GROMACS .gro file of C-alpha atoms in nm:
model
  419
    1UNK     CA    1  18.578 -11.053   1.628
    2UNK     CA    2  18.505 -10.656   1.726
    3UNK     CA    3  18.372 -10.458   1.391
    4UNK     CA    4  18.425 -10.094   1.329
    5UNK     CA    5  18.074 -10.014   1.298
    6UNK     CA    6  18.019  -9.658   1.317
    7UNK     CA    7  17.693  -9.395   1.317
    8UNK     CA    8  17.568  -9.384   0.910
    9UNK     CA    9  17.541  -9.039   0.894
   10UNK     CA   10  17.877  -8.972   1.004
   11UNK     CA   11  18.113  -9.219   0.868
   12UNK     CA   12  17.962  -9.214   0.514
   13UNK     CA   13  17.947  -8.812   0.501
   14UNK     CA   14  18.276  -8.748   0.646
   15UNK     CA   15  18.561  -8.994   0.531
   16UNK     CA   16  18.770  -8.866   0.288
   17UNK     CA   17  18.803  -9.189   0.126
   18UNK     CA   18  18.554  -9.477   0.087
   19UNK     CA   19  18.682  -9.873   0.113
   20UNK     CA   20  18.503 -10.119  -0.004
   21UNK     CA   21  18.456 -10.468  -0.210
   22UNK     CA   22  18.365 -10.536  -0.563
   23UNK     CA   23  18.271 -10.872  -0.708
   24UNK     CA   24  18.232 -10.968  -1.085
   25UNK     CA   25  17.966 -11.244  -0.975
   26UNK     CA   26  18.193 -11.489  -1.123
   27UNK     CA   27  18.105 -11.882  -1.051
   28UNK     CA   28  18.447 -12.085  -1.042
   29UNK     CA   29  18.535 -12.454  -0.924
   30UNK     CA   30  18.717 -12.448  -0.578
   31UNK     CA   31  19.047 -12.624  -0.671
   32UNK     CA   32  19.071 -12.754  -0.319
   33UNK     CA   33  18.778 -12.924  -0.325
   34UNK     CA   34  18.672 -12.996  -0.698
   35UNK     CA   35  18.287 -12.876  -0.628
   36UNK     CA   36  18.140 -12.581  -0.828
   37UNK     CA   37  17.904 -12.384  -0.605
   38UNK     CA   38  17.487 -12.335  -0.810
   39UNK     CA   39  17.386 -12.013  -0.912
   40UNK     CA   40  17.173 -12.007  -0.585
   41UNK     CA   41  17.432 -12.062  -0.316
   42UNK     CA   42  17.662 -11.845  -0.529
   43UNK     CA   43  17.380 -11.539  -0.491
   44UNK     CA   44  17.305 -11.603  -0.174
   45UNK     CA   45  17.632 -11.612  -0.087
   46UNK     CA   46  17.692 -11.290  -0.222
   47UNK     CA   47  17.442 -11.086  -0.012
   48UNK     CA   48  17.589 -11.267   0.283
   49UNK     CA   49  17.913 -11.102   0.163
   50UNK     CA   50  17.746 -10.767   0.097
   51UNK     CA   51  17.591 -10.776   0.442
   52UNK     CA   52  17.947 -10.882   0.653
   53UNK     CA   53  18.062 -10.586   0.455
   54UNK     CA   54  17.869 -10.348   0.622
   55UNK     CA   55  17.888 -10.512   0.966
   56UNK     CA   56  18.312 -10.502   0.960
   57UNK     CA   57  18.299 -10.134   0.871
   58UNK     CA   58  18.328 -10.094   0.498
   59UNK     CA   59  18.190  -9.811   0.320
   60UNK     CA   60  18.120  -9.986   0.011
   61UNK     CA   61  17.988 -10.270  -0.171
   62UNK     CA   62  17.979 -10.266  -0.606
   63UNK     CA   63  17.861 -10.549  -0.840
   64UNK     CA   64  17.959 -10.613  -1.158
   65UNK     CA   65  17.720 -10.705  -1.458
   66UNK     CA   66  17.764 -11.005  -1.671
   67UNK     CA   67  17.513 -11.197  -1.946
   68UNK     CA   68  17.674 -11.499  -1.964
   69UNK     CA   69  17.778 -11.822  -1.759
   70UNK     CA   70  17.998 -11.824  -1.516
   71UNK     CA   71  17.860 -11.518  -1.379
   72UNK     CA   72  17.546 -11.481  -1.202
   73UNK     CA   73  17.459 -11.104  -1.244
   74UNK     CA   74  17.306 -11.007  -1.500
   75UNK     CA   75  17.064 -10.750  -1.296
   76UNK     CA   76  17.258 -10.555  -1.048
   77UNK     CA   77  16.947 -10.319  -0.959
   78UNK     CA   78  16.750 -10.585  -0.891
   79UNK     CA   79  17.054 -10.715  -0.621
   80UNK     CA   80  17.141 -10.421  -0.478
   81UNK     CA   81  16.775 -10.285  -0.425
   82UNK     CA   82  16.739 -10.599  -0.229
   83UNK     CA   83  17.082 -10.542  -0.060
   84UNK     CA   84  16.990 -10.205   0.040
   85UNK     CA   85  16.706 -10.353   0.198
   86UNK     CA   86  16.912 -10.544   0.391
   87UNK     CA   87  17.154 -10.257   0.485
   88UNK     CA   88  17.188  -9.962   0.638
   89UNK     CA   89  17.527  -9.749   0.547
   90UNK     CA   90  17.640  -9.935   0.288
   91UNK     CA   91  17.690  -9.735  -0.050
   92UNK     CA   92  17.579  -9.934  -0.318
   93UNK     CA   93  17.745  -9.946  -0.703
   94UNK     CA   94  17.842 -10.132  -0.985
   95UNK     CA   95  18.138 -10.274  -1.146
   96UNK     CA   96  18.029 -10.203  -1.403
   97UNK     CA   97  17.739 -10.130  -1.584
   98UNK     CA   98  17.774 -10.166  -2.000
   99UNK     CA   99  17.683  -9.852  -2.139
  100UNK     CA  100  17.751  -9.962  -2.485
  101UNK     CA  101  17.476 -10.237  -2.468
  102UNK     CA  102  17.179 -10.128  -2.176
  103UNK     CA  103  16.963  -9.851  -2.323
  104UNK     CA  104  17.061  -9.525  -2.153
  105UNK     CA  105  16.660  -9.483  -2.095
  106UNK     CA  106  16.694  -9.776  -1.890
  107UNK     CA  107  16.993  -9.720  -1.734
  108UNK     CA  108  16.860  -9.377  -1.625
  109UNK     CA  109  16.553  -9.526  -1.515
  110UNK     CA  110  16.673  -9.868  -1.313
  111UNK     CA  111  16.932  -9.639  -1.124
  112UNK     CA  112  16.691  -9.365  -1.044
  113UNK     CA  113  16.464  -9.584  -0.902
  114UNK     CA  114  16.770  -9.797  -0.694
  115UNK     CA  115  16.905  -9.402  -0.580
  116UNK     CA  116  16.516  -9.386  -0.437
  117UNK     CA  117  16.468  -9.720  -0.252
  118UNK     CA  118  16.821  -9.749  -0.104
  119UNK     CA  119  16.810  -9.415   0.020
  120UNK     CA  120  17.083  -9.192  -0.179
  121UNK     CA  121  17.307  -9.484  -0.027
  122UNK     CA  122  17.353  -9.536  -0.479
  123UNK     CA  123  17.604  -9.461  -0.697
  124UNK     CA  124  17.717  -9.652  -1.066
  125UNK     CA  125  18.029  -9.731  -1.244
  126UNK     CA  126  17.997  -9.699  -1.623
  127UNK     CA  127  18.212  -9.915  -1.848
  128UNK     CA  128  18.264 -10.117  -2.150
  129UNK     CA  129  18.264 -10.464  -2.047
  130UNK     CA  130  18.483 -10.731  -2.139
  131UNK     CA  131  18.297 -10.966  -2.323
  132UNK     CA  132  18.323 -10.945  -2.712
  133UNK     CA  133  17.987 -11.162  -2.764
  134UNK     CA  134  17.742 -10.926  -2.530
  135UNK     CA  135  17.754 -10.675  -2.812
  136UNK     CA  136  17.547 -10.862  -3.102
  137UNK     CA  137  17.353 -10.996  -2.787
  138UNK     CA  138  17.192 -10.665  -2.773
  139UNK     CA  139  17.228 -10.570  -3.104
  140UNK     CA  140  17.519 -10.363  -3.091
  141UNK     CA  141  17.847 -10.382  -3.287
  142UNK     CA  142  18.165 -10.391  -3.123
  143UNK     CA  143  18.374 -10.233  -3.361
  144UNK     CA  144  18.115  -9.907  -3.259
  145UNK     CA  145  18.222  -9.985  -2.907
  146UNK     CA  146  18.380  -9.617  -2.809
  147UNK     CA  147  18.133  -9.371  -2.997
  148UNK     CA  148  17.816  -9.598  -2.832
  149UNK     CA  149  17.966  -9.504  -2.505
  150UNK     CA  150  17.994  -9.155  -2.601
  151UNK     CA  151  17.680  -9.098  -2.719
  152UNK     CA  152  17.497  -9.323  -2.515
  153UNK     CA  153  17.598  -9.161  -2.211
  154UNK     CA  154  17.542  -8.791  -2.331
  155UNK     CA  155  17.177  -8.927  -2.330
  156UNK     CA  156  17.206  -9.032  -2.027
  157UNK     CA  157  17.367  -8.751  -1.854
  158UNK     CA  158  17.080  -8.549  -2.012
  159UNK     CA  159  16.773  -8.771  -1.910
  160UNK     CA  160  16.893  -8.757  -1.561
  161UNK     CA  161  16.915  -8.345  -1.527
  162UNK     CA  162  16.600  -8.280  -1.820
  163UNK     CA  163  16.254  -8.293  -1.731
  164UNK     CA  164  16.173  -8.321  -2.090
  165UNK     CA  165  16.431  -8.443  -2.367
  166UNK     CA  166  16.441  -8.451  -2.730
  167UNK     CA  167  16.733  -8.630  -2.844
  168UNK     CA  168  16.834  -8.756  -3.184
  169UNK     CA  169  17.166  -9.006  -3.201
  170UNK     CA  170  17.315  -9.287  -3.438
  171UNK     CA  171  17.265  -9.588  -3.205
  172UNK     CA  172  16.922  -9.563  -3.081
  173UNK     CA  173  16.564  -9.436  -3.188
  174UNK     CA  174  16.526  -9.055  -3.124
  175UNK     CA  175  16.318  -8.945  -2.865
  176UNK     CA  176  16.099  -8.686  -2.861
  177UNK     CA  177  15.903  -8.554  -2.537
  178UNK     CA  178  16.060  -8.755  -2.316
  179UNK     CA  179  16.037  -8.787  -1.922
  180UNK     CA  180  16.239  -9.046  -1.754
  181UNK     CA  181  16.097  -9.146  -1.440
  182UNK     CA  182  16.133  -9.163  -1.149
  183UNK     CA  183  16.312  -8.805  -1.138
  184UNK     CA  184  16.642  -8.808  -0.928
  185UNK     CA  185  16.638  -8.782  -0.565
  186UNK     CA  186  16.622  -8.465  -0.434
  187UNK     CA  187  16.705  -8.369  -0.831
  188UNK     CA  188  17.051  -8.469  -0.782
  189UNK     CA  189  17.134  -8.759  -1.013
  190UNK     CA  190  17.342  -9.068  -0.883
  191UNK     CA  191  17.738  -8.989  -0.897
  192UNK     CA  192  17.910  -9.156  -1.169
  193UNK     CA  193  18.250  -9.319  -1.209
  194UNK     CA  194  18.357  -9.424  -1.494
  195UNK     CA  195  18.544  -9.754  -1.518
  196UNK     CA  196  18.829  -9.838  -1.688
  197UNK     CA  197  19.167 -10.035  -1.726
  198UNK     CA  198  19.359  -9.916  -2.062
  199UNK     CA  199  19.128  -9.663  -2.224
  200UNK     CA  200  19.229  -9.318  -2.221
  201UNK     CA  201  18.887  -9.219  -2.408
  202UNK     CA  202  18.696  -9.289  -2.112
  203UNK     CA  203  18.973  -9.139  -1.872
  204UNK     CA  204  18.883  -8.825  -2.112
  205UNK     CA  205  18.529  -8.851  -2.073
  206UNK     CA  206  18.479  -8.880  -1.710
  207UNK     CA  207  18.683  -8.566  -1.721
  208UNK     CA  208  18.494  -8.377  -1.965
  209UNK     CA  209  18.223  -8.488  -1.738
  210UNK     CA  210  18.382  -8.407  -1.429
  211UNK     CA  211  18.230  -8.689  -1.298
  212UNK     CA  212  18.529  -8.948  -1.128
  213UNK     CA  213  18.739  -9.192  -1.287
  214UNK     CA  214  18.801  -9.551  -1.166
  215UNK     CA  215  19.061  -9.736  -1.275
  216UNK     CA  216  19.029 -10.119  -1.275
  217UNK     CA  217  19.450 -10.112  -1.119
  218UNK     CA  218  19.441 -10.545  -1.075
  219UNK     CA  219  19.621 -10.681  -1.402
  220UNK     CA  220  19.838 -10.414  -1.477
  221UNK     CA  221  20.189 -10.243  -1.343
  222UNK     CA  222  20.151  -9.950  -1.159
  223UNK     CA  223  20.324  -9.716  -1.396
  224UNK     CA  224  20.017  -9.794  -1.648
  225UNK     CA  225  19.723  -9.689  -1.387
  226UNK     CA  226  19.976  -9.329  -1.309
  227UNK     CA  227  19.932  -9.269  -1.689
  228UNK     CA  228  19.578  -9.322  -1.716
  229UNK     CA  229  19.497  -9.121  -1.385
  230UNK     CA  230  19.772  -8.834  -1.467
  231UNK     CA  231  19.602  -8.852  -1.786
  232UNK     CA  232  19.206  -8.737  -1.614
  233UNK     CA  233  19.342  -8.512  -1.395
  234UNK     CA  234  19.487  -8.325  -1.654
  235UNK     CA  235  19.189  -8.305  -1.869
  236UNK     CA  236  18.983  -8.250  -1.548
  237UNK     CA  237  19.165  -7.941  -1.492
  238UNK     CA  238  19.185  -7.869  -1.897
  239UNK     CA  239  18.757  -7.860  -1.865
  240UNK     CA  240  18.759  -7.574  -1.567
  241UNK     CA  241  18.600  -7.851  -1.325
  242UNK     CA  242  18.890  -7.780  -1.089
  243UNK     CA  243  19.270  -7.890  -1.004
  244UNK     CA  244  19.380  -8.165  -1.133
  245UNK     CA  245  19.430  -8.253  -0.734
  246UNK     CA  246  19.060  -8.198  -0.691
  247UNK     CA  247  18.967  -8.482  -0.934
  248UNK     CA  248  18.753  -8.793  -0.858
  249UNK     CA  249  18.977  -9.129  -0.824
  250UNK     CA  250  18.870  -9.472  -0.741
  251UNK     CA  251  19.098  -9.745  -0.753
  252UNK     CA  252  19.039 -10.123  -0.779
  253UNK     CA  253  19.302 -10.374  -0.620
  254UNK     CA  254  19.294 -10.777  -0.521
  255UNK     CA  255  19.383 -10.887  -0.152
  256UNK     CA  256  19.399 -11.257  -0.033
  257UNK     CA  257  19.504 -11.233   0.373
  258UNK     CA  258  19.597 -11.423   0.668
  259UNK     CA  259  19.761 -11.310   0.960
  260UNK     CA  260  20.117 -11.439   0.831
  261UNK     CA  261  20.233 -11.437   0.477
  262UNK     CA  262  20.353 -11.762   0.480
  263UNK     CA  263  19.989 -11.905   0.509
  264UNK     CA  264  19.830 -11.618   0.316
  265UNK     CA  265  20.055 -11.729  -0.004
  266UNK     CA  266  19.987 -12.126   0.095
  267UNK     CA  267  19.624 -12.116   0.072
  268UNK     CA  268  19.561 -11.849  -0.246
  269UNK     CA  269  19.816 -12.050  -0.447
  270UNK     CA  270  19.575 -12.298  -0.594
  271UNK     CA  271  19.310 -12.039  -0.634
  272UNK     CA  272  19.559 -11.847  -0.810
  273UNK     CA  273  19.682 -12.082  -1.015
  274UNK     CA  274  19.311 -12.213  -1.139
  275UNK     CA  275  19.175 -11.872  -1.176
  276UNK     CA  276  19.040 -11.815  -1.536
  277UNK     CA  277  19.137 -11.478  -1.530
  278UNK     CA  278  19.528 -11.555  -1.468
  279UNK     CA  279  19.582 -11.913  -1.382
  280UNK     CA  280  19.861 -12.113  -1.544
  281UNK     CA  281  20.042 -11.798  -1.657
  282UNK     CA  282  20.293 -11.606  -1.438
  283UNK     CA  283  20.398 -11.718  -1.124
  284UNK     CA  284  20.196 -11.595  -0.815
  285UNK     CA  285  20.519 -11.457  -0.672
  286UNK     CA  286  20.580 -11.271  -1.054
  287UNK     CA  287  20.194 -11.152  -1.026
  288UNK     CA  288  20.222 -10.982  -0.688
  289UNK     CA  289  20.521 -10.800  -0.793
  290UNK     CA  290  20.409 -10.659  -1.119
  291UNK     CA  291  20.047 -10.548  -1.044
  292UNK     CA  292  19.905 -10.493  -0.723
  293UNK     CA  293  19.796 -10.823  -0.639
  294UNK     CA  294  19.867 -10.841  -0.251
  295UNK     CA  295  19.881 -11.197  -0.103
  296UNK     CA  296  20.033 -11.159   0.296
  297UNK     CA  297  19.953 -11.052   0.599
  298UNK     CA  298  19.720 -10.770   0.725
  299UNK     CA  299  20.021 -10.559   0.749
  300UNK     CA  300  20.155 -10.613   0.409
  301UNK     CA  301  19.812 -10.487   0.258
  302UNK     CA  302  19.798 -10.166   0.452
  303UNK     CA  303  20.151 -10.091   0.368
  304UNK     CA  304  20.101 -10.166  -0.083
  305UNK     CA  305  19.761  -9.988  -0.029
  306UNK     CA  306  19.921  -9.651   0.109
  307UNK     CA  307  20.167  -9.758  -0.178
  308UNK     CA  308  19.918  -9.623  -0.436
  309UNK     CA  309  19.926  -9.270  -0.368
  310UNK     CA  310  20.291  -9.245  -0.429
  311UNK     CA  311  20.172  -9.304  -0.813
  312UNK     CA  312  19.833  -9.164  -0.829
  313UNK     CA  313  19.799  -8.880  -0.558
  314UNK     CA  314  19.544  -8.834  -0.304
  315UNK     CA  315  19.223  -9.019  -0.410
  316UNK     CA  316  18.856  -9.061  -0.310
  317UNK     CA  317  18.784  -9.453  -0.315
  318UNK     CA  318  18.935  -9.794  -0.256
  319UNK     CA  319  18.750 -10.140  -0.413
  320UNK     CA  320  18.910 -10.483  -0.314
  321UNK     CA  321  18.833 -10.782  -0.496
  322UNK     CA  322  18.839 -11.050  -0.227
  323UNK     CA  323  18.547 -11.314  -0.365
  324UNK     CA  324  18.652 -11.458  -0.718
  325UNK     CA  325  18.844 -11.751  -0.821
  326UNK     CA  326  18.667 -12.038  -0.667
  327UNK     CA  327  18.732 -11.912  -0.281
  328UNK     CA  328  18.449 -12.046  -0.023
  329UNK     CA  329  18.206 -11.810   0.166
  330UNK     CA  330  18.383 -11.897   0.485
  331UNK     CA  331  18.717 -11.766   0.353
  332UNK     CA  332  18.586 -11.496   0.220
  333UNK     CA  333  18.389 -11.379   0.523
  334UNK     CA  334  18.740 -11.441   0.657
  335UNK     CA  335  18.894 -11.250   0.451
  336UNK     CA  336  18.633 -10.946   0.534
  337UNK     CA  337  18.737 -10.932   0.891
  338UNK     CA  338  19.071 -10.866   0.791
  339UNK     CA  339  18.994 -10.636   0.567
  340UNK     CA  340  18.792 -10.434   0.833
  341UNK     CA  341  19.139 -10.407   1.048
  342UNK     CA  342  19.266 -10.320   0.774
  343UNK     CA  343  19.060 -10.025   0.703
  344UNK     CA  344  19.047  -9.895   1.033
  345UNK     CA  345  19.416  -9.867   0.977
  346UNK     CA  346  19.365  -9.707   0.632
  347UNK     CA  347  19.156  -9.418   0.720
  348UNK     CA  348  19.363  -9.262   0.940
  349UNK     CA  349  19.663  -9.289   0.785
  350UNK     CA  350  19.477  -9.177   0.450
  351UNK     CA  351  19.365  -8.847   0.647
  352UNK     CA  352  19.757  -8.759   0.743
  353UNK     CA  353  19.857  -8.497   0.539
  354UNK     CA  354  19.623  -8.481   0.306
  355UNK     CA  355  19.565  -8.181   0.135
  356UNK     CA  356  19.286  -7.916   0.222
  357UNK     CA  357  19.193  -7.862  -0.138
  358UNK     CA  358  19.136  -8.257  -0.205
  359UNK     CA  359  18.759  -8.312  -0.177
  360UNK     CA  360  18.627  -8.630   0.034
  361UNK     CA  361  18.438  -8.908  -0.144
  362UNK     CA  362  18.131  -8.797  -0.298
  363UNK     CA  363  17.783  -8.917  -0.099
  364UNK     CA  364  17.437  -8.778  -0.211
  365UNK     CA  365  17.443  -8.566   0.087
  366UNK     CA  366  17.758  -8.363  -0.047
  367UNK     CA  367  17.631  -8.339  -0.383
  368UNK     CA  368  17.287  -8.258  -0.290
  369UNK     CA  369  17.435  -7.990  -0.041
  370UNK     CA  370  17.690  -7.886  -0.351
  371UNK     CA  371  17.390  -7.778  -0.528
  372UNK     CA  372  17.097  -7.650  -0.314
  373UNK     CA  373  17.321  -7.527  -0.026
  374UNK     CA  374  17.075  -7.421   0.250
  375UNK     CA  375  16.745  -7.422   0.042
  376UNK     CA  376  16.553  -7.698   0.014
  377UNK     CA  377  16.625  -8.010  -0.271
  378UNK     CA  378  16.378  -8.070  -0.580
  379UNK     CA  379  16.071  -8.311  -0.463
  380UNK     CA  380  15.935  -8.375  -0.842
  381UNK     CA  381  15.534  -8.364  -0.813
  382UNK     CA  382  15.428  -8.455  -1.137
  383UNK     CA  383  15.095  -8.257  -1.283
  384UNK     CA  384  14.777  -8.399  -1.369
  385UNK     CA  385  14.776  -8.543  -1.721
  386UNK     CA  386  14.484  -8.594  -1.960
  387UNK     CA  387  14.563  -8.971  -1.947
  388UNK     CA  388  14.747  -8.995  -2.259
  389UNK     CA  389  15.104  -8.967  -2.012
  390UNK     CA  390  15.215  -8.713  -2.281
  391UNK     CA  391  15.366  -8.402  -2.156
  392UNK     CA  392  15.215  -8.083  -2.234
  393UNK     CA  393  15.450  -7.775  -2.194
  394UNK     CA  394  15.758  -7.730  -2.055
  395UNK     CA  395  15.760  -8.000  -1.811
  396UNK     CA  396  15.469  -8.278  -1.645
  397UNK     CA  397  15.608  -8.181  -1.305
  398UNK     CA  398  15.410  -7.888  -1.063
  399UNK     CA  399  15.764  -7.696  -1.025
  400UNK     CA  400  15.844  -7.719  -1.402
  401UNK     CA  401  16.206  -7.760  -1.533
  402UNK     CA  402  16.475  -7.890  -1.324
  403UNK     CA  403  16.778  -7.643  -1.268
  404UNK     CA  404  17.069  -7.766  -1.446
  405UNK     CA  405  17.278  -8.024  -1.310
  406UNK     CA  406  17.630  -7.912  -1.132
  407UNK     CA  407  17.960  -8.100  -1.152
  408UNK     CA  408  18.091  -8.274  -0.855
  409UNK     CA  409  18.366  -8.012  -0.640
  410UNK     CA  410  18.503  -7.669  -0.719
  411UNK     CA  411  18.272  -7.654  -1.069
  412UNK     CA  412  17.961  -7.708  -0.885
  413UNK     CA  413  17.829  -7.358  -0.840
  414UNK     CA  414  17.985  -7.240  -1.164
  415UNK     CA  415  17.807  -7.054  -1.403
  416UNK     CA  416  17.632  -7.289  -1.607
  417UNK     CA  417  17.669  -7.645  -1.446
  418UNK     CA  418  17.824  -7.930  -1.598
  419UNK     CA  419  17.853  -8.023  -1.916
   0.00000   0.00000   0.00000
């Protein structure tokens, strides 16, 4: 079939919204055919899946990080530094990444490094998980689940915008004198979102933040995901980072397509009904009407999806789950050409009459423009050091300090950054 390829610079910098996929790298018996795919094909398969996204037109592919079977991905640096190779547009995130159990150093470090190698074309998705067992994995303890997050990602927001940190918490060692390297690029840290389905804590942190808020929006009723979003903006607004209109929103949502509903609903029923996740519970029909599960035809998705901004406003990114559940490569490279139409459709009926004030999706190019304007960005040249790689002074690099870090939209040139 045709794609909807367009020029990188352009379509990335200037759509107001960014579609795209997410997978949780989950590895699931087809119940059509009784075979479970290897970790292998199941990895392989999911590059091939990150690649047709690109080629079909999407803006976006995330990955999801797991440390236990059935899921694959338990490194999603390591995949989507390899995807990025492999691409050219595509923004690259995650979905998610456990704060409360990776080491902030590390996180700041791994994603860093991915922002450097793919490009800026790198973004992350900070969450909780939703696995019990990871936390005494990594010797953490669940019932400290909320105030790990917290602190953990103060650190991090810190490491990523100060050359040199000393930092003393209740979950990790202190650190004294510390660099994290590699530096941001262009000193503009990778955009956050942070992920969630029913915790209004972390709706209240990505707004103290002012960094976006994604909510999960695939198990539960719509009226839930316009409390939690109503919710940020609010405190978004409440922090001075802007209107609550000018807030960062990313929505998740599940689509299973063919070109009539009548065989979209035939072939996802077995998957449906075998999924771990919601199998041999409500009814697929009961599913699709309480949460936004959309099993039809390409015009039945487009019509739900410009649905959600009845509920939560204008908003900044779209994530489809289209690969779980035991579904073949074929189908879901299938399934991807659909959902290319689809988004052709989407963006321009996304840009009718939406509001001046509501910023587009954020790219590294916007933020990096949102804080330098017309000078020139932050190359970090490090000094010469006696060999000991301790700093001495302010800062190891030639320029010395980095400016402070600036919130995403209106807040960005304000007085004393972000928080």
């Amino acid at each position: 079939m045709q794609t909807h390829r367009t020029a990188p610079s352009t379509r990335i910098q200037e759509d107001a919204v960014q579609f795209g996929i997410f997978t949780v790298s989950d590895i699931t018996q087809d119940p059509t055919t009784g075979r479970t795919p290897t970790e292998a094909e199941r990895i392989q398969a999911t590059i091939a899946i990150a690649k047709h996204a690109e080629e079909v037109g999407l803006d976006v592919f995330a990955l999801g990080e797991h440390h236990n079977p059935p899921f694959w991905s338990s490194s999603p640096t390591t995949t989507l530094a390899y995807i990025a190779g492999q691409t050219s547009t595509l923004q690259l995130s995650t979905a998610t990444t456990l704060i409360t159990t990776n080491d902030p150093v590390k996180i700041a470090e791994d994603y860093a490094m991915l922002q450097h190698v793919s490009g800026g074309r790198a973004d992350l998705m900070l969450g909780r998980g939703n696995t019990g067992p990871v936390y005494p994995w990594f010797g953490k303890d669940i019932r400290q689940g909320l105030p790990i997050a917290v602190e953990s990602y103060e650190l991090l927001h810190r490491l990523w915008r100060e050359d040199v940190v000393d930092w003393e918490g209740k979950f990790r060692t202190p650190l004294q004198g510390f660099t994290s390297t590699p530096r941001p690029l262009d000193g503009v840290p990778p955009f956050v979102w942070h992920g969630s389905i029913r915790t209004p804590e972390i709706a209240e942190q990505a707004a103290y933040y002012g960094d976006g808020f994604f909510a999960n929006h695939i198990f539960w009723p719509a009226s839930h995901t316009q409390r939690m979003i109503a919710l940020y903006r609010q405190r978004f607004e409440h922090h001075g980072h802007g209107s609550a209109a000018q807030a960062i929103v990313g929505l998740g949502g599940q689509v299973f397509m063919r070109r009539n509903s009548q065989d979209a609903v035939r072939d996802f029923r077995p998957y449906f009904d075998n999924a771990p996740v919601y199998g041999h519970g409500p009814s697929l029909e009961e599913f699709t009407q309480q949460t936004p599960l959309t099993v039809g035809s390409p015009q039945e998705v487009i019509d739900r999806t410009l649905g959600f901004r009845d509920y939560v406003g204008d908003y900044q990114r779209q994530l489809y789950l289209v690969d779980h559940a035991g579904l073949p490569l074929k189908t879901v490279l299938e399934q991807l050409d659909l959902l290319g139409e689809v988004v052709a459709v989407l963006r321009t009926e996304f840009a009718k009459d939406r509001p001046a004030e509501v910023p587009d999706a954020p790219t590294h190019a916007s933020l990096v423009a949102a804080k330098y304007g017309d000078e020139a960005p932050r190359q970090a040249t490090p000094n010469a050091n006696r060999g000991d790689n301790l700093t001495v002074g302010a800062s190891p690099y030639q320029d010395g300090p980095a400016p402070a870090g600036s919130a995403f939209g209106p807040a960005a040139t304000r007085a004393g950054g972000a928080r």
